[in-house]
mmCIF file of C-alpha atoms and ligand atoms in Angstrom:
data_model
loop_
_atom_site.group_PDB
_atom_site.id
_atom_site.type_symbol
_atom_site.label_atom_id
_atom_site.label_comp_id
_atom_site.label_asym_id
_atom_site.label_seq_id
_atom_site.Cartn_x
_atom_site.Cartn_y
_atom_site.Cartn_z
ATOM 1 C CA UNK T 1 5.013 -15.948 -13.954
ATOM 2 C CA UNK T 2 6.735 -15.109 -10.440
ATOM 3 C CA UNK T 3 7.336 -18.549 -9.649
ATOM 4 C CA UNK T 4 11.015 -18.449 -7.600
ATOM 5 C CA UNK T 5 10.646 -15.455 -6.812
ATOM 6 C CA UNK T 6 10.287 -13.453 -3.280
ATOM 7 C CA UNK T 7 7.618 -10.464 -2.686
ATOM 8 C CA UNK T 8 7.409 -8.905 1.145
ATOM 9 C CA UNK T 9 4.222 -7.310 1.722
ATOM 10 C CA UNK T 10 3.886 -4.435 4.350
ATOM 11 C CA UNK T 11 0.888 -4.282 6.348
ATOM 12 C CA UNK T 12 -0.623 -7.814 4.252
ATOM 13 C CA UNK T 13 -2.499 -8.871 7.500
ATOM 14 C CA UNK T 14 -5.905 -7.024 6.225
ATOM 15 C CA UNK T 15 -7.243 -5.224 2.962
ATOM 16 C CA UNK T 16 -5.548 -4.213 0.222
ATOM 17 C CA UNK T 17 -1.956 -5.385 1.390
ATOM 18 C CA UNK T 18 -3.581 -9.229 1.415
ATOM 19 C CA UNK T 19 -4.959 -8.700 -1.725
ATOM 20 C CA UNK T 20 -1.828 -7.704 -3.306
ATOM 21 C CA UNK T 21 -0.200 -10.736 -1.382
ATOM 22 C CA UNK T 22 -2.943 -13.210 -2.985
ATOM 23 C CA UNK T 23 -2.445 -11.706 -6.331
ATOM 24 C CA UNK T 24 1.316 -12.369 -6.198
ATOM 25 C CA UNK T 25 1.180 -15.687 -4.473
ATOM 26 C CA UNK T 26 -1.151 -16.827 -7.220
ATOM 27 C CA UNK T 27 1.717 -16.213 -9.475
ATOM 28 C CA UNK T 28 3.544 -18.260 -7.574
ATOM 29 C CA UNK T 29 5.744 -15.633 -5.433
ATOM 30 C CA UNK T 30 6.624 -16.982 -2.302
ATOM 31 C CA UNK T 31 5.588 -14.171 0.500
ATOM 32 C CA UNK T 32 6.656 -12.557 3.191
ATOM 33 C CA UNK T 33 3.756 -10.966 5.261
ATOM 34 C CA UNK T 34 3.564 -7.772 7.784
ATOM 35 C CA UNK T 35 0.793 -6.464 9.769
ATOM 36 C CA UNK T 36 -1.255 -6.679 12.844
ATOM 37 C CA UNK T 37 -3.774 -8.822 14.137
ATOM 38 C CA UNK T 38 -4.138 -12.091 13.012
ATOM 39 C CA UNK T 39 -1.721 -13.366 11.010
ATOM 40 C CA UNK T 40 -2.099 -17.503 11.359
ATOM 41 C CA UNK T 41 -5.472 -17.074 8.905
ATOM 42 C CA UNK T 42 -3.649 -14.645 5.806
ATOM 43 C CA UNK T 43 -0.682 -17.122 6.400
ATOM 44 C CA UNK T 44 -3.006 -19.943 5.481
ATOM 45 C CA UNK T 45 -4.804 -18.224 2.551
ATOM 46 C CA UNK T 46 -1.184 -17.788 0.793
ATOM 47 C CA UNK T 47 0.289 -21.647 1.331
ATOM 48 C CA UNK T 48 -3.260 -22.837 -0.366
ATOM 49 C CA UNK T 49 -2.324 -20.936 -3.314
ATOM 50 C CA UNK T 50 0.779 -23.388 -3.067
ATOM 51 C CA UNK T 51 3.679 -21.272 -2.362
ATOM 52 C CA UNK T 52 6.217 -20.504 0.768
ATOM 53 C CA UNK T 53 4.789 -18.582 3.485
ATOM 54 C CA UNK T 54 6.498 -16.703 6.356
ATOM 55 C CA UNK T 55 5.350 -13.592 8.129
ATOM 56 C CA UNK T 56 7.105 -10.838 10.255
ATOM 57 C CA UNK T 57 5.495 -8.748 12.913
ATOM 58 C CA UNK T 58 7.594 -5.142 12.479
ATOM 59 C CA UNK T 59 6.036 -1.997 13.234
ATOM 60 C CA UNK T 60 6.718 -0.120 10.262
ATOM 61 C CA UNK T 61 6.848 3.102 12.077
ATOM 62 C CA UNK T 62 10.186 1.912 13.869
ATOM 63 C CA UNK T 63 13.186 1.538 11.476
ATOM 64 C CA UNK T 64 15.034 -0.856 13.389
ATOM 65 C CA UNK T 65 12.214 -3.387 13.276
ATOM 66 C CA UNK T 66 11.794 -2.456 9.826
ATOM 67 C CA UNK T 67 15.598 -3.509 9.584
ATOM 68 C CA UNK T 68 15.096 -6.569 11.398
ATOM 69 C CA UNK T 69 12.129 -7.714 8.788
ATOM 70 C CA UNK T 70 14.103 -7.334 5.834
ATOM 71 C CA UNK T 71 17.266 -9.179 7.287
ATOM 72 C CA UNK T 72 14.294 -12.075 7.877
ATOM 73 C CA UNK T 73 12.897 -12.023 4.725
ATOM 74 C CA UNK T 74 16.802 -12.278 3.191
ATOM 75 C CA UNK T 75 17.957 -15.177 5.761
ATOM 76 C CA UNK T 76 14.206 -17.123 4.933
ATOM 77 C CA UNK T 77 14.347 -16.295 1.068
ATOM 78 C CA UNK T 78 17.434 -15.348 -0.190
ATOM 79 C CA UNK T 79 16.463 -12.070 -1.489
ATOM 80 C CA UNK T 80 13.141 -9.638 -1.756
ATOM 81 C CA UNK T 81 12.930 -9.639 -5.586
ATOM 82 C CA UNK T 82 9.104 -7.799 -5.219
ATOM 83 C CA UNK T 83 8.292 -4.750 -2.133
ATOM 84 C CA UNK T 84 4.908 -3.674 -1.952
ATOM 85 C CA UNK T 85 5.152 -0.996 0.206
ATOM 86 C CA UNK T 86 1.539 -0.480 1.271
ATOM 87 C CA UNK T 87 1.119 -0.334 4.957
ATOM 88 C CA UNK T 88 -0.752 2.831 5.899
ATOM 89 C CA UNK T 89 -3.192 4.461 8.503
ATOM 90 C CA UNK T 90 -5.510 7.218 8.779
ATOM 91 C CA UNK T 91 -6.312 10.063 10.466
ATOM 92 C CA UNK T 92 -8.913 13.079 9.966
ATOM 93 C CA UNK T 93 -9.033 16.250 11.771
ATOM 94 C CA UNK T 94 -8.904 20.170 10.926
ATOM 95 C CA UNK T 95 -4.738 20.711 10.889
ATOM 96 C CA UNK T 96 -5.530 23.353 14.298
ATOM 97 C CA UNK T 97 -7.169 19.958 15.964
ATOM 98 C CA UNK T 98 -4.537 17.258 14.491
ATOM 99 C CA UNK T 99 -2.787 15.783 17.380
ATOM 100 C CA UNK T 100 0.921 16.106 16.690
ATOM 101 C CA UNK T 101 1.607 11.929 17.732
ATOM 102 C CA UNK T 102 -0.789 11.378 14.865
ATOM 103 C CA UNK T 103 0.999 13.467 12.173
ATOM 104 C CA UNK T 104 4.316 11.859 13.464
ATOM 105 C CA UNK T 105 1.991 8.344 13.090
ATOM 106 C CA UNK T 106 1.145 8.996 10.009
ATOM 107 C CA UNK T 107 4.339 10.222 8.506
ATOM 108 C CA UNK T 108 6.314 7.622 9.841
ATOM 109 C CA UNK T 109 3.899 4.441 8.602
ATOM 110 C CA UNK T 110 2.684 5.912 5.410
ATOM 111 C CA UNK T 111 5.683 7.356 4.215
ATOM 112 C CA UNK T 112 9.308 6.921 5.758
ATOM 113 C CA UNK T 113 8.941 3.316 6.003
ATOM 114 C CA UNK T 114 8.926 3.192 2.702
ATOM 115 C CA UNK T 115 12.027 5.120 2.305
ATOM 116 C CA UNK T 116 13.673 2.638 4.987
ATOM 117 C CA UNK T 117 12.497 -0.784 3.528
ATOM 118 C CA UNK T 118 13.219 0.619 -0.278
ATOM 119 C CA UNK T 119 17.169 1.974 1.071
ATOM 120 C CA UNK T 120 16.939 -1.916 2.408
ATOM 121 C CA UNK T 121 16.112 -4.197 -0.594
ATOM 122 C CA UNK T 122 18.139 -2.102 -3.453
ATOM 123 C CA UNK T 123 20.970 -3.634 -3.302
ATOM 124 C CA UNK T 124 20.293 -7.071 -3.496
ATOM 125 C CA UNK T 125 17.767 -5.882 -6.242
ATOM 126 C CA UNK T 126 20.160 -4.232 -8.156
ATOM 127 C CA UNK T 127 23.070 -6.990 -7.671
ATOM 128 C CA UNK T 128 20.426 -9.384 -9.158
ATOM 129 C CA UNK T 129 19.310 -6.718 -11.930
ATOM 130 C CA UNK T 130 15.684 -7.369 -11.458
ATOM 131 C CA UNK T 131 13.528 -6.235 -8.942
ATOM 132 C CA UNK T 132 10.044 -4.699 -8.515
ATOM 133 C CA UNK T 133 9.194 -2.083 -5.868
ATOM 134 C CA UNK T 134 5.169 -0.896 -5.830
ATOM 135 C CA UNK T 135 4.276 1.968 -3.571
ATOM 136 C CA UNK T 136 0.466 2.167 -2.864
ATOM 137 C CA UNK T 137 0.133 5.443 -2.161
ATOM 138 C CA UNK T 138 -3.434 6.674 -3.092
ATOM 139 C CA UNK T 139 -5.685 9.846 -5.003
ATOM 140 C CA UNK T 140 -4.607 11.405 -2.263
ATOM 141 C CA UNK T 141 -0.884 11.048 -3.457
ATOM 142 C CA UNK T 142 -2.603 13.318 -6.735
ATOM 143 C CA UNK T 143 -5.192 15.437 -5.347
ATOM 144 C CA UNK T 144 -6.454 16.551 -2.029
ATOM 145 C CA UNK T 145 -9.147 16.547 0.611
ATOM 146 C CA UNK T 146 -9.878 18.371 3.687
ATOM 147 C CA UNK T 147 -9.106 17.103 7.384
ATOM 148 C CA UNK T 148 -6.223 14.713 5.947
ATOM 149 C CA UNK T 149 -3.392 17.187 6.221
ATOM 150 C CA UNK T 150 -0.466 14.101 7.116
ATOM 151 C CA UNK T 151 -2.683 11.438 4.822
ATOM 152 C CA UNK T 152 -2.355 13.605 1.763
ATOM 153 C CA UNK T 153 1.024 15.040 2.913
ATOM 154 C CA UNK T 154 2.251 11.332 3.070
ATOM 155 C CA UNK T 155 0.802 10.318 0.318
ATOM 156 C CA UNK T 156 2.258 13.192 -2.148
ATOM 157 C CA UNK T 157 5.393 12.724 -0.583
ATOM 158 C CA UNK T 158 5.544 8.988 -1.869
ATOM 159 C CA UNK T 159 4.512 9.508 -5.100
ATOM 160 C CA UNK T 160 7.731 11.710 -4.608
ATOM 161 C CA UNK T 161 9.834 8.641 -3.742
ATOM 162 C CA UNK T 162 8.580 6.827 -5.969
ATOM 163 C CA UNK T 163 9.652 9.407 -9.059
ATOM 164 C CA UNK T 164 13.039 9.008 -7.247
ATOM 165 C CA UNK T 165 13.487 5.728 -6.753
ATOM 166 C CA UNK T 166 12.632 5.332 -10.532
ATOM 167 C CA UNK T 167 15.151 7.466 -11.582
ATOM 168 C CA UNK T 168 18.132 6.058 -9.758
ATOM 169 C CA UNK T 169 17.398 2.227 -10.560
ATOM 170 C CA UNK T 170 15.666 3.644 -14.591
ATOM 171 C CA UNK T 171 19.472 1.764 -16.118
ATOM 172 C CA UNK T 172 18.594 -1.457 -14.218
ATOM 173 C CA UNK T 173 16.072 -4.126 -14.798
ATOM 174 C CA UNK T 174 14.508 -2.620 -11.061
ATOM 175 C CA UNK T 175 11.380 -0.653 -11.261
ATOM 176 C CA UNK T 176 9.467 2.105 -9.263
ATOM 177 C CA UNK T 177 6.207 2.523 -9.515
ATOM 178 C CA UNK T 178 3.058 3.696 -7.565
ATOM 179 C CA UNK T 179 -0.323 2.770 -7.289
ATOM 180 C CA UNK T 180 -2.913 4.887 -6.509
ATOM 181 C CA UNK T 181 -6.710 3.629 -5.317
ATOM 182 C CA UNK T 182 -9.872 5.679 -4.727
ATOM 183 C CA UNK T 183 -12.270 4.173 -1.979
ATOM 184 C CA UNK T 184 -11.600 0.692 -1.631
ATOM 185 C CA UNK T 185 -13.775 -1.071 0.817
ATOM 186 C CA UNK T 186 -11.013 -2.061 3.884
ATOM 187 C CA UNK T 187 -11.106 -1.358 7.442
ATOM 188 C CA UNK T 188 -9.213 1.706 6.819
ATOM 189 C CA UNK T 189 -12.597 2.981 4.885
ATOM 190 C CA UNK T 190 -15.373 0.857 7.286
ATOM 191 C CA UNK T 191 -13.898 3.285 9.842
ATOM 192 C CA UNK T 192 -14.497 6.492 7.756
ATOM 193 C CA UNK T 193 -18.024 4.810 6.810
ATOM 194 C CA UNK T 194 -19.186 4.783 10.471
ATOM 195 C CA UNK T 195 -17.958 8.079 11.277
ATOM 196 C CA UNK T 196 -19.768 9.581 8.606
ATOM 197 C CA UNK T 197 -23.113 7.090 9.622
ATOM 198 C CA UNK T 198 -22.768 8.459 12.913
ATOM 199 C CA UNK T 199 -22.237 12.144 12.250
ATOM 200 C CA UNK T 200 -25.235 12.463 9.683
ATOM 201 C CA UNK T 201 -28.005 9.594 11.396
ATOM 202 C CA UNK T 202 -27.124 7.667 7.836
ATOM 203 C CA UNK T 203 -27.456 3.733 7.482
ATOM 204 C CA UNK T 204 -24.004 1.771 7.120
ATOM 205 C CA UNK T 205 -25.542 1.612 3.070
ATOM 206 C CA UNK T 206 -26.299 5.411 2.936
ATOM 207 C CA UNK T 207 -23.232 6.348 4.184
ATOM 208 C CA UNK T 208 -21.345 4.663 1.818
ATOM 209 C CA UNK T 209 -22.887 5.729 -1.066
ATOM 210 C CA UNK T 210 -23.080 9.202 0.478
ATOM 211 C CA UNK T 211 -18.797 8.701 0.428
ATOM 212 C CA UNK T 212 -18.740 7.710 -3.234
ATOM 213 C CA UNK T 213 -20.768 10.476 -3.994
ATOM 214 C CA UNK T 214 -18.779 12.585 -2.874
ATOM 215 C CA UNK T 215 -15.543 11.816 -4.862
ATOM 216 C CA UNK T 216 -15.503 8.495 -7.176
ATOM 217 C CA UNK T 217 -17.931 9.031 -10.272
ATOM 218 C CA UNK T 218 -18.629 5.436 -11.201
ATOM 219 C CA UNK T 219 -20.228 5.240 -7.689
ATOM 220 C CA UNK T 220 -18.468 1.689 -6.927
ATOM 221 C CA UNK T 221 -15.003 0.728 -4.852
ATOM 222 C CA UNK T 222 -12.310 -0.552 -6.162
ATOM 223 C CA UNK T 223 -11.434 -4.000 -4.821
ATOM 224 C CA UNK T 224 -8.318 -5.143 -3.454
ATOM 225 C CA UNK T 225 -8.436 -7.764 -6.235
ATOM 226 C CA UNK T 226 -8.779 -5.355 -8.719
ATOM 227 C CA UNK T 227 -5.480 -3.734 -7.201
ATOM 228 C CA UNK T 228 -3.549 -6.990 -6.871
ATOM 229 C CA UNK T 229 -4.177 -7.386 -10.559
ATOM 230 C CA UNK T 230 -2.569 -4.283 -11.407
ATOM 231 C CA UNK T 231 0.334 -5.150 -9.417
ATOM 232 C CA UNK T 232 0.557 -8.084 -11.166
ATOM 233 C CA UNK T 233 1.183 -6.333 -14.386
ATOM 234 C CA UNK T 234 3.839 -4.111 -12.996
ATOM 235 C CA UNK T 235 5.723 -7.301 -12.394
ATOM 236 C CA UNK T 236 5.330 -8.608 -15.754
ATOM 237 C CA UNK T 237 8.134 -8.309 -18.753
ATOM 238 C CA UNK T 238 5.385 -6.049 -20.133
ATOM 239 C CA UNK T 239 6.317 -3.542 -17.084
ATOM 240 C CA UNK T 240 10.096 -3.602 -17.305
ATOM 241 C CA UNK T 241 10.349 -0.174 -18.734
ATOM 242 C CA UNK T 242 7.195 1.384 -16.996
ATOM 243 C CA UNK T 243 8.850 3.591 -14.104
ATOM 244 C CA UNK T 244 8.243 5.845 -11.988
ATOM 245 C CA UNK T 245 4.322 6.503 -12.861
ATOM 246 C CA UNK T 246 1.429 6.917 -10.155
ATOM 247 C CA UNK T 247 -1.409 4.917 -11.541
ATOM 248 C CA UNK T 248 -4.740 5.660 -10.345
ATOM 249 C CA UNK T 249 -7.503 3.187 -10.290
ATOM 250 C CA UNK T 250 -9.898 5.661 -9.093
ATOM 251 C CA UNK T 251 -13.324 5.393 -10.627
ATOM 252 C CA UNK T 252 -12.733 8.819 -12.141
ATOM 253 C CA UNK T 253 -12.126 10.443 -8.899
ATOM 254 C CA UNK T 254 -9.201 12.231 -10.812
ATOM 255 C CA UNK T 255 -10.619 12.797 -13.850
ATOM 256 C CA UNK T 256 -12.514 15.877 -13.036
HETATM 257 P P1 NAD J 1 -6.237 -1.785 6.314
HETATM 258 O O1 NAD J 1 -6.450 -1.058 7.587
HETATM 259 O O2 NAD J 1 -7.211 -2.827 5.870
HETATM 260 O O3 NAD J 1 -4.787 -2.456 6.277
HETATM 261 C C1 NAD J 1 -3.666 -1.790 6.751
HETATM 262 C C2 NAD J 1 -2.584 -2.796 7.005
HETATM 263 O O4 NAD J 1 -1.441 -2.107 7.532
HETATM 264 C C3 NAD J 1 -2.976 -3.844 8.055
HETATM 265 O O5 NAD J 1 -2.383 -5.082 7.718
HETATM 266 C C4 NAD J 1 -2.354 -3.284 9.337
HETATM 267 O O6 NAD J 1 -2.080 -4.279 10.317
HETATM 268 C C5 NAD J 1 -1.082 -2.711 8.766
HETATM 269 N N1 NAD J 1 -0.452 -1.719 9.629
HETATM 270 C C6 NAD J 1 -0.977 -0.594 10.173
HETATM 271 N N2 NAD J 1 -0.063 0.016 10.927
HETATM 272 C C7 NAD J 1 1.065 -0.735 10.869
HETATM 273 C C8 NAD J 1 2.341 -0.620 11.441
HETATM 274 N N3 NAD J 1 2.682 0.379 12.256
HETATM 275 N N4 NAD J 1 3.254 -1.592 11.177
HETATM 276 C C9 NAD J 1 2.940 -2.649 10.376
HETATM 277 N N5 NAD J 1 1.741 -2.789 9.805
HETATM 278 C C10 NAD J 1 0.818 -1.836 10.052
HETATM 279 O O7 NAD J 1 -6.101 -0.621 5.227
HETATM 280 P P2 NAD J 1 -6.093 -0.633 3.630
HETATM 281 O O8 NAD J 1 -7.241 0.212 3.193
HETATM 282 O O9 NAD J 1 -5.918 -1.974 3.073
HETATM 283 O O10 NAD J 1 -4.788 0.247 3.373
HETATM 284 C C11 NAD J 1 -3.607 -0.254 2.794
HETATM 285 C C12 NAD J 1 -2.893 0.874 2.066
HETATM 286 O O11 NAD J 1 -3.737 1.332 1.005
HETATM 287 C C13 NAD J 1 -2.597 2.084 2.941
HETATM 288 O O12 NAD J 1 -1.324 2.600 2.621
HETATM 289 C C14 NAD J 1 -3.683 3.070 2.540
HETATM 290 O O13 NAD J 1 -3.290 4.386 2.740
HETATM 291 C C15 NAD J 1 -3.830 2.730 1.068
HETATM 292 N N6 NAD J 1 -5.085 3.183 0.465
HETATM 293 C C16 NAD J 1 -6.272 2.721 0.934
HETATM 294 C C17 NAD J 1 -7.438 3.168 0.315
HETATM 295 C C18 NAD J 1 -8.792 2.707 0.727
HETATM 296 O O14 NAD J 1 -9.800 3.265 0.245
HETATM 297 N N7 NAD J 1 -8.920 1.715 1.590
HETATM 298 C C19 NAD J 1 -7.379 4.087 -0.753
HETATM 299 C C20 NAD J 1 -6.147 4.519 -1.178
HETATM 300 C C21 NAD J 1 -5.001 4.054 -0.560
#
């Protein structure tokens, strides 16, 4: 279904980014990867699924590497026809106790790089009247918890951008749209699991459930498969007039 086209990936080296990548690739996108860590073994997993590979280091808290990336992906591919703006990191403390570097983290990974890669690939998106731009933002772009004052304020504030960016492209085959997980099992949430294992003497498997209990009613994660699937759909013909909504895939979390 995607075959010819290009999707860039931010923060694909781990989780749900890679799973969104795989999704994608499997559709025969060709990919452009972000992230840290390794990247030689997610660069393998996408050229067995048989399509064009290339990856780009940026931090996405620093807009001129974020500028850099998307002049890479252009030069290697011609054009980003798919963003999946989804890299993102965590950080929980009372707001008195938040260390102001980490709100400024925060804010600048989870939600103005966003703003700076989506300001990057319109035009060549609208030129081409097709494009696809997928914000993962998260329940926490819909609802709220304690101790993740710059999460949740990021989060919100892409749903936000997202509603905007909808609007401005809603007369041109380019759509907007964000998606928004409960837990999903990732490093991002391993690290929350241990905290909370160490802080209550739980097991790793008692502390997880103890973390679904606490918010997702159907008591299971949502996988990054599960989430790559969805994206899938939002670049389908059967998407081209969706815009602009903030779909959870929650396990209820929302629903009460
Ligand atoms: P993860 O830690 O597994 O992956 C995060 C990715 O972002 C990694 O590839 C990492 O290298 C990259 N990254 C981090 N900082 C970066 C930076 N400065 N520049 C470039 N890349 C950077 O986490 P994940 O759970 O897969 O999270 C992905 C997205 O999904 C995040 O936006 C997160 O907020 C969102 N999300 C996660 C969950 C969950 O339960 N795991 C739920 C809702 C939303």
């Amino acid at each position: 279904m995607l075959k010819g086209k290009t999707a860039l990936v931010t923060g694909s080296t781990s989780g749900i980014g890679l799973g969104i990548a795989k999704a994608l690739a499997a559709e025969g996108a060709n990919l452009v990867l972000n992230g840290f860590g390794d990247s030689a073994g997610p660069q393998a997993e996408i050229a067995a699924l048989g399509v064009q590979v290339a990856y780009h280091g940026a931090d996405m808290s620093r807009p001129a590497e974020i500028e850099a990336m998307m002049a890479f992906a252009a030069e290697r591919f011609g054009r980003v026809d798919i963003l999946v703006n989804n890299a993102g990191i965590q950080h929980v403390a009372k707001i008195e106790d938040f260390p102001v570097e980490r709100w400024d983290a925060v804010i600048a990974i989870n939600l103005s790089s966003a703003f700076h890669a989506t300001r990057l690939a319109l035009p060549a998106m609208k030129a081409a009247n097709w494009g696809r731009i997928i914000n993962v933002a998260s329940v926490h772009g819909l609802v709220a918890s304690a101790e993740k004052a710059a999460y949740v304020a990021a989060k919100h504030g892409i749903v936000g951008l997202t509603k905007v960016t909808a609007l401005e492209t809603a007369t041109t085959g380019v759509t907007c749209n964000a998606i928004c997980p409960g837990w999903v099992l990732t490093p991002l949430v391993q690290k929350q699991v241990d905290a909370k294992a160490v802080a209550m003497g739980l097991s790793n498997e008692e502390a997880k459930k103890q973390l679904l209990q606490e918010k997702e009613p159907s008591m299971q994660f949502t996988t990054p498969e599960e989430l790559g699937e969805l994206a899938v759909f939002f670049c389908s013909a059967a998407g081209n007039n969706v815009r602009g909504v903030a779909w959870n895939m929650d396990g209820g979390w929302t629903a009460q």
